[in-house]
Coordinates of C-alpha atoms in Angstrom, one line a residue:
X212 CA 0.0 0.1 -0.1
X213 CA 1.5 3.4 -0.8
X214 CA 1.3 6.0 1.7
X215 CA 0.3 9.5 1.3
X216 CA 3.1 12.1 0.7
X217 CA 3.6 14.7 3.7
X218 CA 2.6 17.8 1.7
X219 CA -1.1 16.0 1.3
X220 CA -1.4 14.5 4.6
X221 CA -4.0 15.5 6.7
X222 CA -4.0 15.2 10.8
X223 CA -6.7 15.7 13.3
X224 CA -5.6 16.9 16.7
X225 CA -7.8 16.4 19.6
X226 CA -7.5 19.2 22.4
X227 CA -5.9 20.9 19.6
X228 CA -7.1 24.7 20.9
X229 CA -4.4 24.5 23.9
X230 CA -1.4 23.5 25.4
X231 CA 0.4 21.0 24.0
X232 CA -2.2 20.5 21.6
X233 CA -1.8 23.8 20.0
X234 CA 1.8 23.3 19.7
X235 CA 1.2 20.1 18.0
X236 CA -1.0 21.7 15.3
X237 CA 1.5 24.4 14.7
X238 CA 4.4 22.0 14.0
X239 CA 2.2 19.9 11.7
X240 CA 1.0 22.8 9.6
X241 CA 4.6 24.1 9.7
X242 CA 5.3 20.2 8.1
X243 CA 2.7 20.9 5.4
X244 CA -0.3 19.2 7.1
X245 CA -3.8 20.2 6.6
X246 CA -5.0 20.3 10.2
X247 CA -8.3 19.9 11.9
X248 CA -8.2 21.5 15.4
X249 CA -10.4 20.0 17.8
X250 CA -12.3 21.5 20.7
X251 CA -14.4 20.4 23.5
X252 CA -15.8 23.6 24.8
X253 CA -14.0 26.6 23.2
X254 CA -15.0 27.1 19.9
X255 CA -13.7 30.9 19.7
X256 CA -10.1 29.7 20.6
X257 CA -9.9 26.8 18.2
X258 CA -11.4 29.2 15.4
X259 CA -9.0 31.8 16.0
X260 CA -6.1 29.3 15.7
X261 CA -7.5 28.3 12.1
X262 CA -8.1 31.7 11.3
X263 CA -4.3 32.2 11.8
X264 CA -3.1 29.2 9.9
X265 CA -5.4 29.9 7.0
X266 CA -4.4 33.6 7.0
X267 CA -0.7 32.4 6.3
X268 CA -1.8 30.3 3.8
X269 CA -2.5 27.0 5.6
X270 CA -5.2 24.5 5.8
X271 CA -7.1 23.9 8.7
X272 CA -10.7 23.6 10.2
X273 CA -12.2 23.5 13.6
X274 CA -14.3 20.7 14.7
X275 CA -16.0 20.2 18.1
X276 CA -17.4 17.3 20.3
X277 CA -16.6 15.3 23.5
X278 CA -13.8 12.9 22.8
X279 CA -15.8 10.2 24.9
X280 CA -19.1 10.4 22.7
X281 CA -18.7 8.4 19.5
X282 CA -21.5 9.9 17.6
X283 CA -19.9 13.3 18.1
X284 CA -16.5 12.1 17.1
X285 CA -17.7 10.3 14.3
X286 CA -19.4 13.5 13.0
X287 CA -15.8 15.3 13.6
X288 CA -14.2 12.8 11.3
X289 CA -17.0 13.1 8.8
X290 CA -16.0 16.8 8.9
X291 CA -12.5 16.4 8.2
X292 CA -13.0 14.0 5.4
X293 CA -15.4 16.2 3.6
X294 CA -13.0 19.0 3.9
X295 CA -9.8 17.5 3.0
X296 CA -10.8 14.2 1.6
X297 CA -9.4 11.7 4.2
X298 CA -7.4 11.5 7.2
X299 CA -3.9 10.3 7.8
X300 CA -2.9 11.2 11.3
X301 CA -5.0 11.3 14.4
X302 CA -3.3 12.9 17.5
X303 CA -4.9 12.5 20.9
X304 CA -3.7 15.2 23.1
X305 CA -7.2 15.7 24.8
X306 CA -7.2 14.8 28.5
X307 CA -7.9 15.8 32.1
X308 CA -5.6 15.7 35.1
X309 CA -7.0 15.8 38.8
X310 CA -4.3 15.5 41.4
X311 CA -5.0 13.7 44.8
X312 CA -4.1 11.1 47.1
X313 CA -5.8 8.0 46.3
X314 CA -7.0 7.7 50.0
X315 CA -9.1 11.1 49.3
X316 CA -9.7 11.2 45.7
X317 CA -13.3 11.9 44.9
X318 CA -14.8 9.3 43.0
X319 CA -16.7 11.4 40.5
X320 CA -13.3 13.0 39.6
X321 CA -11.9 9.5 38.9
X322 CA -14.9 9.0 36.8
X323 CA -14.2 12.2 35.0
X324 CA -10.6 11.3 34.3
X325 CA -11.6 7.8 33.2
X326 CA -14.2 9.1 30.6
X327 CA -11.8 11.7 28.9
X328 CA -8.5 10.1 29.2
X329 CA -9.6 6.4 28.7
X330 CA -12.8 6.2 27.1
X331 CA -12.2 9.3 24.8
X332 CA -8.8 7.7 23.6
X333 CA -10.5 4.4 22.9
X334 CA -13.2 6.2 21.2
X335 CA -11.0 8.3 18.8
X336 CA -8.5 5.4 18.3
X337 CA -11.3 2.9 17.4
X338 CA -12.6 5.6 14.8
X339 CA -8.6 6.1 13.5
X340 CA -8.3 2.4 13.5
X341 CA -11.4 2.2 10.9
X342 CA -11.0 5.3 8.9
X343 CA -7.3 6.3 8.5
X344 CA -5.6 6.2 5.4
X345 CA -2.6 3.5 4.7
X346 CA 0.6 5.4 5.6
X347 CA -1.2 6.8 8.5
X348 CA -0.5 7.2 12.4
X349 CA -2.2 7.2 15.7
X350 CA -0.4 9.2 18.5
X351 CA -1.9 8.8 21.9
X352 CA -0.8 10.5 25.0
X353 CA 0.5 9.0 28.1
X354 CA 2.8 10.3 31.0
X355 CA 6.3 9.9 32.4
X356 CA 4.5 9.6 35.8
X357 CA 3.6 6.1 34.7
X358 CA 7.2 5.6 35.8
X359 CA 8.1 8.1 38.3
X360 CA 5.3 7.2 40.3
X361 CA 5.0 10.8 41.9
X362 CA 2.2 10.8 44.9
X363 CA -1.0 12.3 44.2
X364 CA -1.0 11.1 40.8
X365 CA -2.5 7.8 41.1
X366 CA -5.9 8.2 39.4
X367 CA -4.3 10.0 36.6
X368 CA -1.5 7.7 36.1
X369 CA -3.8 4.7 36.1
X370 CA -6.1 6.3 33.5
X371 CA -2.6 6.8 31.2
X372 CA -1.4 3.4 31.7
X373 CA -4.6 2.4 30.2
X374 CA -3.9 4.7 27.1
X375 CA -0.7 2.8 27.0
X376 CA -2.2 -0.7 27.0
X377 CA -4.8 0.5 24.1
X378 CA -1.9 1.9 22.3
X379 CA 0.2 -1.1 22.1
X380 CA -2.6 -3.5 21.5
X381 CA -3.9 -1.5 18.8
X382 CA -0.7 -1.4 17.2
X383 CA -0.6 -5.1 16.6
X384 CA -4.3 -5.4 15.9
X385 CA -3.6 -3.2 12.7
X386 CA -1.0 -5.7 11.1
X387 CA -1.2 -5.4 7.4
X388 CA -3.0 -1.8 7.3
X389 CA 0.1 0.2 7.2
X390 CA -0.8 2.4 10.1
X391 CA 1.4 2.9 13.2
X392 CA 0.2 3.5 16.7
X393 CA 2.4 4.8 19.4
X394 CA 2.3 6.9 22.5
X395 CA 4.1 9.7 23.6
X396 CA 4.6 10.3 27.4
X397 CA 5.9 13.9 28.3
X398 CA 7.8 14.9 31.2
X399 CA 6.9 18.1 33.2
X400 CA 5.8 20.6 30.6
X401 CA 5.1 24.1 31.0
X402 CA 1.3 23.9 30.1
X403 CA -1.8 25.2 32.0
X404 CA -2.6 21.5 32.6
X405 CA 0.9 21.0 34.4
X406 CA 1.2 24.2 36.2
X407 CA -2.4 24.8 37.6
X408 CA -2.5 24.3 41.3
X409 CA 1.4 23.8 41.9
X410 CA 3.4 26.3 44.0
X411 CA 6.8 28.0 42.8
X412 CA 8.7 25.6 44.8
X413 CA 7.3 22.8 43.4
X414 CA 7.5 24.1 39.8
X415 CA 11.4 24.7 40.8
X416 CA 12.0 21.5 41.8
X417 CA 10.4 19.7 38.9
X418 CA 12.3 21.9 36.5
X419 CA 15.6 20.7 38.0
X420 CA 14.5 16.9 38.1
X421 CA 15.6 16.5 34.6
X422 CA 19.4 16.5 33.5
X423 CA 18.4 19.1 31.2
X424 CA 17.4 21.2 34.1
X425 CA 14.2 22.7 32.7
X426 CA 10.7 22.2 32.2
X427 CA 9.8 20.8 28.9
X428 CA 8.0 23.2 26.4
X429 CA 5.0 22.0 24.3
X430 CA 7.1 22.6 21.2
X431 CA 9.7 20.1 22.5
X432 CA 6.7 17.6 22.6
X433 CA 5.3 18.5 19.2
X434 CA 8.6 17.5 17.7
X435 CA 8.3 14.2 19.0
X436 CA 4.7 13.9 17.8
X437 CA 5.8 15.2 14.3
X438 CA 8.3 12.4 14.2
X439 CA 5.6 9.8 14.6
X440 CA 3.2 11.5 12.6
X441 CA 5.7 11.5 9.5
X442 CA 9.1 10.0 9.2
X443 CA 8.8 7.5 11.6
X444 CA 7.4 4.5 9.8
X445 CA 9.2 1.9 11.4
X446 CA 8.4 3.1 15.1
X447 CA 5.4 1.3 15.9
X448 CA 3.7 -0.1 19.1
X449 CA 6.1 2.1 21.4
X450 CA 5.9 4.4 24.2
X451 CA 8.2 7.5 23.6
X452 CA 9.3 9.2 26.8
X453 CA 10.0 13.2 25.9
X454 CA 10.9 14.0 29.6
X455 CA 14.6 15.6 29.1
X456 CA 15.9 12.5 30.7
X457 CA 13.8 12.2 33.6
X458 CA 14.4 8.6 35.0

């Protein structure tokens, strides 16, 4: 099966209106992709990103919907295919993180993370498995904390460990379709999701934890995603740790 040339490739980025998702959108556009910027609630932000891309000569649309709602996401896939003729890459950056010791976590918060992080990844990956063109790539998102085991991350890590399991098995189930499936596991990265609720001392300590002695930037993670979305055709069924060497 022939893969689609990069200049003609189309990507759908869930959670593409902020943080790492926005950096991924910008990187893929710079690599020549047409990109669908997915949003869950902030359409204005997604539309502004699309306007910036199109005014600079790029190709982009915005699509909305709850990633855990299979009907809403099927409609999003429909919209991307109608606009650009097909989909080659799906990047699942959409996710939520609620930190608490396991002993005191509200179970409704566990359910919220399960719905977005696990069910959402499963729904979007399932659609992608059935609709991506040959030469395509699915890129899911885990976290380095599945290995570092920081306190208060228990429920979040549980959801991301599930994402890793989905990713590794789907890669093997798509044998013969010429579609790669990988996950990116960022380390501490300077996004609103990561910084929210942390004091300056905690942020300073985490910024020194990696040998490179800084927090990651969304652009650092986007570079890894772009590698998996484009040239990395022999990388499949892997979890790639983009964390500056954090053990």
